[in-house]
PDB file of C-alpha atoms in Angstrom:
ATOM      1  CA  ASP V   1      -0.033  -0.222   0.226  1.00  0.00           C
ATOM      2  CA  GLN V   2       1.586   3.043  -1.343  1.00  0.00           C
ATOM      3  CA  GLN V   3       0.779   5.931   1.108  1.00  0.00           C
ATOM      4  CA  VAL V   4       3.248   8.545  -0.835  1.00  0.00           C
ATOM      5  CA  LYS V   5       3.210   8.486  -4.731  1.00  0.00           C
ATOM      6  CA  GLN V   6       4.860  10.074  -6.999  1.00  0.00           C
ATOM      7  CA  ASN V   7       3.156   9.461 -10.039  1.00  0.00           C
ATOM      8  CA  SER V   8       5.725  10.624 -13.190  1.00  0.00           C
ATOM      9  CA  PRO V   9       9.248   8.430 -12.695  1.00  0.00           C
ATOM     10  CA  SER V  10      10.863  11.242 -14.607  1.00  0.00           C
ATOM     11  CA  LEU V  11      10.426  14.760 -15.819  1.00  0.00           C
ATOM     12  CA  SER V  12      13.195  16.675 -18.370  1.00  0.00           C
ATOM     13  CA  VAL V  13      13.141  21.081 -18.606  1.00  0.00           C
ATOM     14  CA  GLN V  14      15.504  23.344 -20.019  1.00  0.00           C
ATOM     15  CA  GLU V  15      17.700  25.226 -18.016  1.00  0.00           C
ATOM     16  CA  GLY V  16      16.351  28.370 -16.695  1.00  0.00           C
ATOM     17  CA  ARG V  17      12.591  27.059 -16.891  1.00  0.00           C
ATOM     18  CA  ILE V  18       9.993  26.024 -14.290  1.00  0.00           C
ATOM     19  CA  SER V  19      10.737  22.099 -12.618  1.00  0.00           C
ATOM     20  CA  ILE V  20       7.105  21.123 -11.352  1.00  0.00           C
ATOM     21  CA  LEU V  21       7.646  17.895  -9.173  1.00  0.00           C
ATOM     22  CA  ASN V  22       4.014  16.445  -8.165  1.00  0.00           C
ATOM     23  CA  CYS V  23       3.457  14.054  -4.843  1.00  0.00           C
ATOM     24  CA  ASP V  24      -0.428  12.379  -3.567  1.00  0.00           C
ATOM     25  CA  TYR V  25      -0.962  11.425  -0.254  1.00  0.00           C
ATOM     26  CA  THR V  26      -3.253   8.745   0.847  1.00  0.00           C
ATOM     27  CA  ASN V  27      -2.918   9.181   4.634  1.00  0.00           C
ATOM     28  CA  SER V  28      -4.851  11.790   6.266  1.00  0.00           C
ATOM     29  CA  MET V  29      -2.936  11.387   9.505  1.00  0.00           C
ATOM     30  CA  PHE V  30       0.128  12.572   7.942  1.00  0.00           C
ATOM     31  CA  ASP V  31       0.913  16.743   8.937  1.00  0.00           C
ATOM     32  CA  TYR V  32       4.808  17.181   8.269  1.00  0.00           C
ATOM     33  CA  PHE V  33       5.992  16.827   4.422  1.00  0.00           C
ATOM     34  CA  LEU V  34       9.413  16.763   3.231  1.00  0.00           C
ATOM     35  CA  TRP V  35      11.306  17.095  -0.208  1.00  0.00           C
ATOM     36  CA  TYR V  36      14.595  14.789  -0.214  1.00  0.00           C
ATOM     37  CA  LYS V  37      17.197  15.350  -3.400  1.00  0.00           C
ATOM     38  CA  LYS V  38      19.309  12.580  -4.369  1.00  0.00           C
ATOM     39  CA  TYR V  39      22.296  12.324  -6.197  1.00  0.00           C
ATOM     40  CA  PRO V  40      23.907   8.630  -7.216  1.00  0.00           C
ATOM     41  CA  ALA V  41      26.242   6.661  -4.845  1.00  0.00           C
ATOM     42  CA  GLU V  42      25.033   9.311  -2.124  1.00  0.00           C
ATOM     43  CA  GLY V  43      22.312   9.759   0.638  1.00  0.00           C
ATOM     44  CA  PRO V  44      19.327  11.665  -0.087  1.00  0.00           C
ATOM     45  CA  THR V  45      19.843  15.506   1.511  1.00  0.00           C
ATOM     46  CA  PHE V  46      16.986  17.617   2.959  1.00  0.00           C
ATOM     47  CA  LEU V  47      15.759  20.190   0.551  1.00  0.00           C
ATOM     48  CA  ILE V  48      12.578  21.945   2.020  1.00  0.00           C
ATOM     49  CA  SER V  49       9.829  21.152   4.346  1.00  0.00           C
ATOM     50  CA  ILE V  50       5.846  22.128   4.774  1.00  0.00           C
ATOM     51  CA  SER V  51       3.522  21.757   7.838  1.00  0.00           C
ATOM     52  CA  SER V  52       0.259  20.881   7.072  1.00  0.00           C
ATOM     53  CA  ILE V  53      -1.089  24.482   8.732  1.00  0.00           C
ATOM     54  CA  LYS V  54       0.725  25.990   6.096  1.00  0.00           C
ATOM     55  CA  ASP V  55      -0.036  25.821   1.954  1.00  0.00           C
ATOM     56  CA  LYS V  56       3.478  27.237   0.916  1.00  0.00           C
ATOM     57  CA  ASN V  57       7.177  27.104   1.731  1.00  0.00           C
ATOM     58  CA  GLU V  58       9.689  28.751  -0.166  1.00  0.00           C
ATOM     59  CA  ASP V  59      13.478  28.808   0.282  1.00  0.00           C
ATOM     60  CA  GLY V  60      15.472  30.442  -2.539  1.00  0.00           C
ATOM     61  CA  ARG V  61      15.074  28.832  -5.733  1.00  0.00           C
ATOM     62  CA  PHE V  62      12.542  26.172  -3.708  1.00  0.00           C
ATOM     63  CA  THR V  63       8.765  26.514  -3.158  1.00  0.00           C
ATOM     64  CA  VAL V  64       6.752  23.560  -2.090  1.00  0.00           C
ATOM     65  CA  PHE V  65       2.913  23.800  -2.036  1.00  0.00           C
ATOM     66  CA  LEU V  66       0.521  21.962  -0.179  1.00  0.00           C
ATOM     67  CA  ASN V  67      -3.655  20.988  -1.145  1.00  0.00           C
ATOM     68  CA  LYS V  68      -4.710  19.299   1.747  1.00  0.00           C
ATOM     69  CA  SER V  69      -8.269  18.840   0.461  1.00  0.00           C
ATOM     70  CA  ALA V  70      -6.630  16.901  -2.684  1.00  0.00           C
ATOM     71  CA  LYS V  71      -4.049  15.270  -0.613  1.00  0.00           C
ATOM     72  CA  HIS V  72      -1.129  16.737  -3.029  1.00  0.00           C
ATOM     73  CA  LEU V  73       1.908  18.776  -2.724  1.00  0.00           C
ATOM     74  CA  SER V  74       4.500  20.153  -5.228  1.00  0.00           C
ATOM     75  CA  LEU V  75       7.817  21.310  -5.341  1.00  0.00           C
ATOM     76  CA  HIS V  76       8.641  24.247  -7.734  1.00  0.00           C
ATOM     77  CA  ILE V  77      12.432  25.260  -8.701  1.00  0.00           C
ATOM     78  CA  VAL V  78      13.019  28.105 -10.502  1.00  0.00           C
ATOM     79  CA  PRO V  79      14.526  28.818 -12.137  1.00  0.00           C
ATOM     80  CA  SER V  80      16.066  25.219 -12.971  1.00  0.00           C
ATOM     81  CA  GLN V  81      20.290  24.651 -13.299  1.00  0.00           C
ATOM     82  CA  PRO V  82      21.525  21.460 -14.697  1.00  0.00           C
ATOM     83  CA  GLY V  83      23.231  20.966 -10.955  1.00  0.00           C
ATOM     84  CA  ASP V  84      19.984  20.548  -9.980  1.00  0.00           C
ATOM     85  CA  SER V  85      19.702  17.062 -11.960  1.00  0.00           C
ATOM     86  CA  ALA V  86      18.903  14.548  -9.254  1.00  0.00           C
ATOM     87  CA  VAL V  87      16.190  12.437  -8.013  1.00  0.00           C
ATOM     88  CA  TYR V  88      13.786  13.910  -5.771  1.00  0.00           C
ATOM     89  CA  PHE V  89      12.021  12.111  -3.207  1.00  0.00           C
ATOM     90  CA  CYS V  90       8.870  13.302  -1.039  1.00  0.00           C
ATOM     91  CA  ALA V  91       8.342  12.328   1.999  1.00  0.00           C
ATOM     92  CA  ALA V  92       5.671  12.200   4.790  1.00  0.00           C
ATOM     93  CA  SER V  93       5.483  12.173   8.536  1.00  0.00           C
ATOM     94  CA  GLY V  94       2.473  11.894  11.209  1.00  0.00           C
ATOM     95  CA  ASN V  95       0.736  10.205  13.980  1.00  0.00           C
ATOM     96  CA  SER V  96       0.120   7.076  11.340  1.00  0.00           C
ATOM     97  CA  GLY V  97       0.207   4.192  13.051  1.00  0.00           C
ATOM     98  CA  GLY V  98       1.298   5.704  16.147  1.00  0.00           C
ATOM     99  CA  SER V  99       4.807   6.827  14.942  1.00  0.00           C
ATOM    100  CA  ASN V 100       5.113  10.698  14.354  1.00  0.00           C
ATOM    101  CA  TYR V 101       8.804  10.393  14.289  1.00  0.00           C
ATOM    102  CA  LYS V 102       9.477   8.255  10.728  1.00  0.00           C
ATOM    103  CA  LEU V 103       9.361   9.326   7.066  1.00  0.00           C
ATOM    104  CA  THR V 104       7.082   7.448   4.460  1.00  0.00           C
ATOM    105  CA  PHE V 105       9.010   7.907   1.246  1.00  0.00           C
ATOM    106  CA  GLY V 106       7.642   8.143  -2.578  1.00  0.00           C
ATOM    107  CA  LYS V 107       9.296   5.882  -5.213  1.00  0.00           C
ATOM    108  CA  GLY V 108      10.953   9.226  -6.609  1.00  0.00           C
ATOM    109  CA  THR V 109      10.858  11.607  -9.410  1.00  0.00           C
ATOM    110  CA  LEU V 110      14.414  11.353 -11.993  1.00  0.00           C
ATOM    111  CA  LEU V 111      14.642  15.381 -12.621  1.00  0.00           C
ATOM    112  CA  THR V 112      17.419  15.956 -15.818  1.00  0.00           C
ATOM    113  CA  VAL V 113      17.750  20.046 -16.484  1.00  0.00           C
ATOM    114  CA  ASN V 114      19.150  20.256 -20.116  1.00  0.00           C
ATOM    115  CA  PRO V 115      21.492  22.915 -20.622  1.00  0.00           C
TER     116      PRO V 115
ATOM    117  CA  ASP P   1      30.521  19.710  11.347  1.00  0.00           C
ATOM    118  CA  THR P   2      30.407  15.812  10.706  1.00  0.00           C
ATOM    119  CA  GLY P   3      27.387  14.281   9.346  1.00  0.00           C
ATOM    120  CA  VAL P   4      26.166  11.107   9.439  1.00  0.00           C
ATOM    121  CA  SER P   5      28.855   7.961   8.741  1.00  0.00           C
ATOM    122  CA  GLN P   6      28.423   4.527   7.618  1.00  0.00           C
ATOM    123  CA  ASP P   7      30.453   1.928   7.049  1.00  0.00           C
ATOM    124  CA  PRO P   8      31.632  -0.062   4.832  1.00  0.00           C
ATOM    125  CA  ARG P   9      30.166   1.630   1.590  1.00  0.00           C
ATOM    126  CA  HIS P  10      30.339  -1.293  -0.175  1.00  0.00           C
ATOM    127  CA  LYS P  11      30.077  -5.009   0.646  1.00  0.00           C
ATOM    128  CA  ILE P  12      29.825  -7.442  -1.198  1.00  0.00           C
ATOM    129  CA  THR P  13      29.254 -11.660   0.220  1.00  0.00           C
ATOM    130  CA  LYS P  14      28.119 -14.521  -0.763  1.00  0.00           C
ATOM    131  CA  ARG P  15      24.543 -16.176   0.151  1.00  0.00           C
ATOM    132  CA  GLY P  16      24.342 -17.193   3.209  1.00  0.00           C
ATOM    133  CA  GLN P  17      26.918 -15.607   5.205  1.00  0.00           C
ATOM    134  CA  ASN P  18      26.542 -12.973   7.791  1.00  0.00           C
ATOM    135  CA  VAL P  19      26.966  -9.042   7.253  1.00  0.00           C
ATOM    136  CA  THR P  20      27.465  -5.788   9.855  1.00  0.00           C
ATOM    137  CA  PHE P  21      27.092  -2.698   8.798  1.00  0.00           C
ATOM    138  CA  ARG P  22      27.823   0.868  11.443  1.00  0.00           C
ATOM    139  CA  CYS P  23      26.282   3.976  11.703  1.00  0.00           C
ATOM    140  CA  ASP P  24      27.642   6.805  13.455  1.00  0.00           C
ATOM    141  CA  PRO P  25      24.877   9.453  13.684  1.00  0.00           C
ATOM    142  CA  ILE P  26      25.548  13.350  13.954  1.00  0.00           C
ATOM    143  CA  SER P  27      26.851  13.030  17.527  1.00  0.00           C
ATOM    144  CA  GLU P  28      23.912  15.595  19.398  1.00  0.00           C
ATOM    145  CA  HIS P  29      21.141  13.764  17.691  1.00  0.00           C
ATOM    146  CA  ASN P  30      18.939  11.305  19.917  1.00  0.00           C
ATOM    147  CA  ARG P  31      17.401   9.340  16.797  1.00  0.00           C
ATOM    148  CA  LEU P  32      18.815   6.937  14.590  1.00  0.00           C
ATOM    149  CA  TYR P  33      17.251   5.278  11.689  1.00  0.00           C
ATOM    150  CA  TRP P  34      17.754   2.766   9.450  1.00  0.00           C
ATOM    151  CA  TYR P  35      16.349   2.781   5.677  1.00  0.00           C
ATOM    152  CA  ARG P  36      16.410   0.303   2.708  1.00  0.00           C
ATOM    153  CA  GLN P  37      16.364   1.376  -0.164  1.00  0.00           C
ATOM    154  CA  THR P  38      16.432  -1.074  -3.619  1.00  0.00           C
ATOM    155  CA  LEU P  39      16.635   0.159  -7.441  1.00  0.00           C
ATOM    156  CA  GLY P  40      13.611   2.292  -8.909  1.00  0.00           C
ATOM    157  CA  GLN P  41      11.964   2.366  -5.017  1.00  0.00           C
ATOM    158  CA  GLY P  42      12.515   5.466  -2.184  1.00  0.00           C
ATOM    159  CA  PRO P  43      13.632   4.371   1.102  1.00  0.00           C
ATOM    160  CA  GLU P  44      12.175   2.036   3.219  1.00  0.00           C
ATOM    161  CA  PHE P  45      11.714   2.042   6.716  1.00  0.00           C
ATOM    162  CA  LEU P  46      13.046  -0.444   8.846  1.00  0.00           C
ATOM    163  CA  THR P  47      13.547   0.288  12.434  1.00  0.00           C
ATOM    164  CA  TYR P  48      14.420   3.292  14.633  1.00  0.00           C
ATOM    165  CA  PHE P  49      15.950   4.141  18.029  1.00  0.00           C
ATOM    166  CA  GLN P  50      15.531   7.208  20.616  1.00  0.00           C
ATOM    167  CA  ASN P  51      18.657   7.013  22.160  1.00  0.00           C
ATOM    168  CA  GLU P  52      19.310   3.288  23.058  1.00  0.00           C
ATOM    169  CA  ALA P  53      15.812   2.072  22.757  1.00  0.00           C
ATOM    170  CA  GLN P  54      14.454   0.167  19.653  1.00  0.00           C
ATOM    171  CA  LEU P  55      11.101   1.634  19.267  1.00  0.00           C
ATOM    172  CA  GLU P  56       9.598   0.348  16.299  1.00  0.00           C
ATOM    173  CA  LYS P  57      10.545  -1.964  13.886  1.00  0.00           C
ATOM    174  CA  SER P  58       9.013  -2.631  10.456  1.00  0.00           C
ATOM    175  CA  ARG P  59       7.551  -5.803   9.221  1.00  0.00           C
ATOM    176  CA  LEU P  60      10.070  -5.836   6.395  1.00  0.00           C
ATOM    177  CA  LEU P  61      12.980  -6.486   9.510  1.00  0.00           C
ATOM    178  CA  SER P  62      12.769 -10.451   9.362  1.00  0.00           C
ATOM    179  CA  ASP P  63      14.188 -12.515  12.186  1.00  0.00           C
ATOM    180  CA  ARG P  64      17.246 -12.616  10.348  1.00  0.00           C
ATOM    181  CA  PHE P  65      17.894  -8.708  10.945  1.00  0.00           C
ATOM    182  CA  SER P  66      18.860  -7.442  14.275  1.00  0.00           C
ATOM    183  CA  ALA P  67      19.791  -3.391  14.758  1.00  0.00           C
ATOM    184  CA  GLU P  68      21.650  -2.292  17.852  1.00  0.00           C
ATOM    185  CA  ARG P  69      22.301   1.429  19.535  1.00  0.00           C
ATOM    186  CA  PRO P  70      24.855   0.495  22.467  1.00  0.00           C
ATOM    187  CA  LYS P  71      25.027   3.688  24.881  1.00  0.00           C
ATOM    188  CA  GLY P  72      22.784   5.771  22.281  1.00  0.00           C
ATOM    189  CA  SER P  73      25.767   6.733  19.851  1.00  0.00           C
ATOM    190  CA  PHE P  74      26.632   4.408  16.797  1.00  0.00           C
ATOM    191  CA  SER P  75      23.903   1.555  15.915  1.00  0.00           C
ATOM    192  CA  THR P  76      24.782  -1.871  13.761  1.00  0.00           C
ATOM    193  CA  LEU P  77      22.349  -3.464  11.660  1.00  0.00           C
ATOM    194  CA  GLU P  78      23.792  -6.802  11.069  1.00  0.00           C
ATOM    195  CA  ILE P  79      21.872  -9.469   8.621  1.00  0.00           C
ATOM    196  CA  GLN P  80      22.309 -13.408   9.189  1.00  0.00           C
ATOM    197  CA  ARG P  81      22.069 -16.024   6.528  1.00  0.00           C
ATOM    198  CA  THR P  82      21.979 -13.395   3.738  1.00  0.00           C
ATOM    199  CA  GLU P  83      19.649 -13.916   0.676  1.00  0.00           C
ATOM    200  CA  GLN P  84      19.872 -12.647  -2.886  1.00  0.00           C
ATOM    201  CA  GLY P  85      17.042 -10.331  -2.008  1.00  0.00           C
ATOM    202  CA  ASP P  86      18.984  -8.451   0.638  1.00  0.00           C
ATOM    203  CA  SER P  87      20.597  -7.212  -1.821  1.00  0.00           C
ATOM    204  CA  ALA P  88      19.687  -3.120  -1.571  1.00  0.00           C
ATOM    205  CA  MET P  89      21.640   0.120  -0.379  1.00  0.00           C
ATOM    206  CA  TYR P  90      21.021   0.040   3.338  1.00  0.00           C
ATOM    207  CA  LEU P  91      20.937   4.123   4.541  1.00  0.00           C
ATOM    208  CA  CYS P  92      21.184   5.424   8.299  1.00  0.00           C
ATOM    209  CA  ALA P  93      19.652   8.640   9.345  1.00  0.00           C
ATOM    210  CA  SER P  94      19.639  11.015  12.750  1.00  0.00           C
ATOM    211  CA  SER P  95      17.104  13.204  13.847  1.00  0.00           C
ATOM    212  CA  LEU P  96      17.230  15.802  16.990  1.00  0.00           C
ATOM    213  CA  GLY P  97      14.179  15.760  19.288  1.00  0.00           C
ATOM    214  CA  ARG P  98      11.016  16.493  17.639  1.00  0.00           C
ATOM    215  CA  VAL P  99      11.916  17.417  14.418  1.00  0.00           C
ATOM    216  CA  VAL P 100      11.581  15.093  12.001  1.00  0.00           C
ATOM    217  CA  LYS P 101      13.975  16.286   9.617  1.00  0.00           C
ATOM    218  CA  LEU P 102      16.345  12.993   9.022  1.00  0.00           C
ATOM    219  CA  PHE P 103      19.854  13.312   8.148  1.00  0.00           C
ATOM    220  CA  PHE P 104      21.065  10.170   6.071  1.00  0.00           C
ATOM    221  CA  GLY P 105      24.217   9.108   5.478  1.00  0.00           C
ATOM    222  CA  SER P 106      25.929   8.045   2.283  1.00  0.00           C
ATOM    223  CA  GLY P 107      24.778   4.561   2.528  1.00  0.00           C
ATOM    224  CA  THR P 108      26.534   1.007   2.338  1.00  0.00           C
ATOM    225  CA  GLN P 109      25.396  -0.666  -0.776  1.00  0.00           C
ATOM    226  CA  LEU P 110      25.145  -4.798  -0.092  1.00  0.00           C
ATOM    227  CA  SER P 111      25.176  -7.004  -2.924  1.00  0.00           C
ATOM    228  CA  VAL P 112      24.673 -10.757  -2.244  1.00  0.00           C
ATOM    229  CA  LEU P 113      25.672 -13.076  -4.558  1.00  0.00           C
TER     230      LEU P 113
END
């Protein structure tokens, strides 16, 4: 049962344009959401997060939007740079099954930014 | 600033052998997590510790797997009688307090032949 879904395995954009990565979740108990970036042969690195009490959080070129009613969040990267090419994971946590302290990850989206 | 450290980075073993991985978390972090990642999948939760107490284990963690965190510092993950299906990247992460922002190590890539 995939509680966090990233339905696009890959995305390709031109340098300078906007990248939009999408994520859906099914568990209504999730109340904190994170995006991680992963390069090959490295562990995931934290990018940006959002609490369920907000609908938007911005950090430089990265903005995360949360639509609770649709159980959907998205990560916007603008402008996209070649160094942003990586796998992006959406993750969620909340009082699901009694644990507030673990993250449930999606399968990831491979972003390729072309020069 | 020392991040999460994992050792070894790569491990190749034969089916049926035992393997042990080590993780050193960020020093002041009280929570330590083990995740497993296979090709095309996101990290899957295995277990986590708060200080030295193992508070949750996934059903993915069969009885061939055991994790310890003596004295609430470093942690070890042992896999006994390895199977080819155990081949994966084993990721360790740590966090501090009530914050669910996990800091990951570079992982140990296990290949079971």
